[in-house]
Coordinates of C-alpha atoms in Angstrom, one line a residue:
X1 CA 86.8 129.6 109.6
X2 CA 86.0 125.9 109.5
X3 CA 88.7 123.5 110.6
X4 CA 88.3 121.6 107.3
X5 CA 89.6 123.0 104.1
X6 CA 88.0 122.9 100.7
X7 CA 91.1 121.9 98.9
X8 CA 90.6 118.7 97.0
X9 CA 93.4 116.2 97.3
X10 CA 95.2 115.6 94.0
X11 CA 95.0 112.0 92.8
X12 CA 98.3 110.3 93.8
X13 CA 97.3 107.7 91.2
X14 CA 98.5 110.2 88.6
X15 CA 102.1 109.7 89.8
X16 CA 104.0 107.1 87.9
X17 CA 107.4 105.3 88.4
X18 CA 109.2 105.5 85.1
X19 CA 112.4 103.5 84.5
X20 CA 114.7 105.0 81.9
X21 CA 118.0 104.0 80.2
X22 CA 119.8 106.9 78.7
X23 CA 123.1 106.3 76.9
X24 CA 125.1 107.6 79.8
X25 CA 123.6 105.1 82.3
X26 CA 125.9 102.0 82.6
X27 CA 124.3 98.6 82.4
X28 CA 125.4 97.9 85.9
X29 CA 123.0 100.6 87.3
X30 CA 119.2 101.0 87.2
X31 CA 117.4 104.3 87.2
X32 CA 113.8 105.4 87.6
X33 CA 112.0 108.7 87.9
X34 CA 109.2 109.2 90.4
X35 CA 107.0 111.5 88.3
X36 CA 105.6 113.9 90.8
X37 CA 105.3 116.3 87.9
X38 CA 102.2 114.4 86.8
X39 CA 100.4 114.9 90.1
X40 CA 98.4 118.0 89.1
X41 CA 98.6 120.5 86.3
X42 CA 98.9 123.5 88.6
X43 CA 100.3 122.2 91.9
X44 CA 102.7 119.7 90.6
X45 CA 105.8 118.0 91.9
X46 CA 106.8 118.5 95.5
X47 CA 104.8 121.7 95.9
X48 CA 101.6 120.0 97.1
X49 CA 103.4 117.9 99.6
X50 CA 105.0 121.0 101.1
X51 CA 101.7 122.9 101.2
X52 CA 99.3 120.2 102.4
X53 CA 99.9 120.2 106.1
X54 CA 100.6 124.0 106.2
X55 CA 97.1 124.6 104.7
X56 CA 95.6 122.2 107.3
X57 CA 97.4 124.0 110.1
X58 CA 96.2 127.4 108.8
X59 CA 92.6 126.1 108.9
X60 CA 93.0 124.6 112.3
X61 CA 94.2 127.9 113.7
X62 CA 91.4 129.9 112.0
X63 CA 93.7 131.7 109.6
X64 CA 92.0 132.7 106.4
X65 CA 95.1 133.9 104.6
X66 CA 98.4 132.3 103.6
X67 CA 101.4 134.6 103.4
X68 CA 104.6 133.3 101.8
X69 CA 107.7 134.4 100.1
X70 CA 109.6 133.9 96.8
X71 CA 111.1 135.4 93.7
X72 CA 109.7 136.4 90.4
X73 CA 109.9 132.9 89.0
X74 CA 109.1 130.9 92.2
X75 CA 107.3 127.6 91.7
X76 CA 106.3 127.9 95.3
X77 CA 104.6 131.2 94.8
X78 CA 102.7 129.9 91.7
X79 CA 101.5 126.7 93.5
X80 CA 100.5 128.5 96.7
X81 CA 98.3 130.9 94.8
X82 CA 96.4 128.0 93.1
X83 CA 96.2 126.0 96.3
X84 CA 94.7 128.9 98.2
X85 CA 92.2 129.7 95.5
X86 CA 91.0 126.1 95.5
X87 CA 90.8 126.1 99.3
X88 CA 88.8 129.4 99.4
X89 CA 91.7 131.1 101.2
X90 CA 93.4 134.4 100.5
X91 CA 97.1 134.5 99.6
X92 CA 99.8 137.1 99.9
X93 CA 103.2 136.8 98.2
X94 CA 106.1 138.7 99.5
X95 CA 108.2 139.0 96.3
X96 CA 112.0 139.5 96.4
X97 CA 113.1 142.6 94.5
X98 CA 111.4 145.6 92.9
X99 CA 108.4 145.0 90.5
X100 CA 109.6 144.8 86.9
X101 CA 107.8 146.9 84.3
X102 CA 106.4 143.7 82.9
X103 CA 105.7 141.0 85.5
X104 CA 107.0 137.4 85.0
X105 CA 104.6 134.8 83.7
X106 CA 104.8 133.2 87.2
X107 CA 103.6 136.4 88.9
X108 CA 100.9 137.2 86.3
X109 CA 99.5 133.7 86.9
X110 CA 99.7 134.1 90.7
X111 CA 97.8 137.4 90.5
X112 CA 95.2 135.7 88.2
X113 CA 94.8 133.1 91.0
X114 CA 94.0 135.8 93.5
X115 CA 97.4 136.3 95.1
X116 CA 98.1 139.8 96.5
X117 CA 101.7 140.6 95.6
X118 CA 103.9 142.8 97.7
X119 CA 107.4 143.7 96.4
X120 CA 110.2 144.4 98.8
X121 CA 113.9 145.3 98.3
X122 CA 116.3 142.4 98.4
X123 CA 117.8 143.9 101.5
X124 CA 114.5 144.0 103.3
X125 CA 113.7 140.6 102.1
X126 CA 116.8 139.2 103.7
X127 CA 116.5 141.3 106.9
X128 CA 112.9 140.9 107.9
X129 CA 112.1 138.0 110.3
X130 CA 108.9 136.0 110.3
X131 CA 107.8 137.9 113.4
X132 CA 108.0 141.2 111.5
X133 CA 105.6 139.9 108.8
X134 CA 103.3 138.4 111.4
X135 CA 102.9 141.8 113.0
X136 CA 102.1 143.4 109.7
X137 CA 99.7 140.6 108.7
X138 CA 98.2 139.3 111.9
X139 CA 95.4 137.5 110.0
X140 CA 97.9 135.4 108.0
X141 CA 99.4 132.0 108.5
X142 CA 103.0 132.3 107.4
X143 CA 104.7 129.7 105.3
X144 CA 108.4 130.3 104.9
X145 CA 110.0 130.5 101.4
X146 CA 109.8 127.1 99.7
X147 CA 107.6 125.7 102.4
X148 CA 110.7 125.3 104.7
X149 CA 109.2 124.3 108.0
X150 CA 108.2 121.2 109.9
X151 CA 104.9 120.9 108.2
X152 CA 106.5 121.2 104.8
X153 CA 109.0 118.5 105.6
X154 CA 106.2 116.3 107.0
X155 CA 104.4 116.5 103.8
X156 CA 107.5 115.5 101.8
X157 CA 107.7 112.4 104.0
X158 CA 104.7 111.1 102.1
X159 CA 106.5 111.2 98.8
X160 CA 108.2 107.8 99.2
X161 CA 104.9 106.2 100.2
X162 CA 103.2 106.9 96.8
X163 CA 104.7 103.7 95.5
X164 CA 107.0 100.9 96.6
X165 CA 110.4 102.6 96.8
X166 CA 112.2 100.1 99.1
X167 CA 114.1 98.4 96.3
X168 CA 116.1 101.5 95.6
X169 CA 119.5 102.1 97.1
X170 CA 119.7 105.8 96.4
X171 CA 117.1 108.5 96.6
X172 CA 118.1 111.6 94.6
X173 CA 116.5 115.1 94.5
X174 CA 117.3 118.7 93.6
X175 CA 117.7 120.9 96.7
X176 CA 116.6 124.5 96.9
X177 CA 115.5 125.1 100.6
X178 CA 116.2 121.6 101.8
X179 CA 112.6 120.9 102.8
X180 CA 112.0 118.1 100.3
X181 CA 115.3 116.5 101.1
X182 CA 114.6 116.5 104.8
X183 CA 111.3 114.8 104.3
X184 CA 113.0 112.2 102.1
X185 CA 115.7 111.5 104.7
X186 CA 113.0 111.2 107.4
X187 CA 111.1 108.6 105.4
X188 CA 113.9 106.7 103.7
X189 CA 115.0 103.3 105.0
X190 CA 118.4 102.8 106.7
X191 CA 119.8 100.9 103.7
X192 CA 119.1 103.9 101.4
X193 CA 121.3 106.9 100.7
X194 CA 119.7 110.3 100.0
X195 CA 121.6 112.7 97.7
X196 CA 120.6 116.3 97.2
X197 CA 121.9 118.4 94.3
X198 CA 122.1 122.0 95.5
X199 CA 120.8 124.5 92.9
X200 CA 122.3 127.6 94.5
X201 CA 125.9 128.6 94.5
X202 CA 127.6 128.7 97.9
X203 CA 124.7 127.1 99.7
X204 CA 126.7 125.4 102.4
X205 CA 124.0 126.6 104.9
X206 CA 121.8 123.9 103.4
X207 CA 123.3 121.2 105.7
X208 CA 122.0 123.1 108.7
X209 CA 118.7 123.8 106.9
X210 CA 118.1 120.1 106.3
X211 CA 119.4 119.0 109.7
X212 CA 117.0 121.2 111.6
X213 CA 114.0 119.3 110.1
X214 CA 115.3 115.8 110.7
X215 CA 113.8 113.5 113.3
X216 CA 114.1 110.0 112.0
X217 CA 116.0 107.4 114.1
X218 CA 118.2 106.0 112.8
X219 CA 118.9 108.4 110.0
X220 CA 120.0 107.0 106.6
X221 CA 123.2 108.3 105.0
X222 CA 122.7 111.6 103.3
X223 CA 124.8 114.1 101.5
X224 CA 124.4 117.4 99.7
X225 CA 126.4 117.9 96.5
X226 CA 127.4 121.5 95.8
X227 CA 129.3 121.4 92.6
X228 CA 126.6 121.1 90.0
X229 CA 124.8 124.5 90.1
X230 CA 126.4 125.5 86.8
X231 CA 127.3 129.0 88.0
X232 CA 124.3 129.7 90.3
X233 CA 120.5 129.5 90.7
X234 CA 118.7 129.4 87.4
X235 CA 121.9 129.8 85.4
X236 CA 121.9 127.8 82.2
X237 CA 124.5 126.7 79.7
X238 CA 124.1 125.5 76.1
X239 CA 125.2 122.0 77.2
X240 CA 122.5 121.9 79.9
X241 CA 119.8 122.9 77.4
X242 CA 121.1 120.2 74.9
X243 CA 121.1 117.7 77.8
X244 CA 117.5 118.4 78.7
X245 CA 116.4 118.2 75.1
X246 CA 118.3 114.9 74.6
X247 CA 116.9 113.5 77.8
X248 CA 113.3 114.3 76.7
X249 CA 113.9 112.8 73.3
X250 CA 115.1 109.5 74.9
X251 CA 112.6 109.3 77.8
X252 CA 109.7 111.7 77.1
X253 CA 110.4 113.1 80.6
X254 CA 110.4 116.9 80.6
X255 CA 113.0 118.5 83.0
X256 CA 113.3 122.1 84.1
X257 CA 116.3 124.3 83.9
X258 CA 116.5 125.2 87.6
X259 CA 116.1 122.0 89.5
X260 CA 115.5 118.6 87.8
X261 CA 117.6 119.4 84.8
X262 CA 120.7 120.2 86.9
X263 CA 120.0 117.2 89.1
X264 CA 120.1 114.8 86.2
X265 CA 123.0 116.7 84.5
X266 CA 125.0 116.6 87.7
X267 CA 124.2 112.9 88.3
X268 CA 125.5 112.0 84.9
X269 CA 128.8 113.4 86.0
X270 CA 128.7 111.6 89.3
X271 CA 128.0 108.3 87.5
X272 CA 131.0 109.0 85.2
X273 CA 133.1 109.6 88.3
X274 CA 132.2 106.2 89.7
X275 CA 130.1 107.4 92.7
X276 CA 127.6 104.5 92.6
X277 CA 128.6 100.9 93.1
X278 CA 127.6 98.2 90.6
X279 CA 124.0 97.1 91.2
X280 CA 122.9 100.4 92.6
X281 CA 119.2 101.3 91.9
X282 CA 118.7 105.1 91.6
X283 CA 115.4 106.8 92.3
X284 CA 115.2 110.4 91.0
X285 CA 112.4 112.6 92.4
X286 CA 110.8 114.8 89.8
X287 CA 109.9 117.8 91.8
X288 CA 107.9 119.5 89.0
X289 CA 108.7 123.2 88.5
X290 CA 108.2 123.0 84.7
X291 CA 106.6 126.5 84.7
X292 CA 110.1 127.8 85.3
X293 CA 111.0 126.9 81.7
X294 CA 108.7 129.7 80.6
X295 CA 111.5 132.2 81.4
X296 CA 113.2 130.8 78.3
X297 CA 112.5 132.1 74.8
X298 CA 110.1 129.9 72.8
X299 CA 111.8 127.1 70.9
X300 CA 114.8 126.7 73.2
X301 CA 113.4 123.6 74.6
X302 CA 111.9 120.9 72.4
X303 CA 108.8 120.3 74.5

């Protein structure tokens, strides 16, 4: 395989920095959203940043197949399938849990984009190491779930270079595997604080997951917030749905129910609790993932 890949780079010029002033934002604070969701229709948000250098490494090591992992509604699975199709590479998705009688929209689209799906029990999914999968698929370059490796974090270091982010005092993101947060910490300036809103319940392991990908010196202040998952991964409440709809009506920024919705919902509470000093400038990272909203019945969200 050639050491150059056919994947065309999305136009970073599509990404905008959008300031917003919802009613719950005090006049003493400023807030803006880095709209990574506008990057590409199919590989939006942080997904491209986590995949880019992994795809380049696969090509450089003459691997023609990407193997990765995720659940039935995984944004990472969906994006990997598209990226591999565009690059002329094969893709294999190891899917957590037994195959449902009717596949999720995410998995249907992944298959349509050429991904070979292999379903494994949740026990096997947890138990198998990367080395086990490499033995089973020697032709594949393996990308961990959510792109959680050094190449994924390196890609996410590029996020803060898309526009001038130096004026902001706080960089705020949703946190699933910790990959994006690690990249943001590595690229933030010492005067900035990086906050990650954990989307999984009981995810205290994320501190270690983030730390193992850090290399910047000196590191900025960073913290994971574990109290805003609303009961667990992908759990919703009527109040969250109302918040997402109200936020869209006020800003025209669509949020998803798993990541960005809970990030903003949780940050509203943190603001009410007085976390941010007067004069703080908050930069929220829109990590995309809007396809996850398709798990909701039509009409629940207003966009």
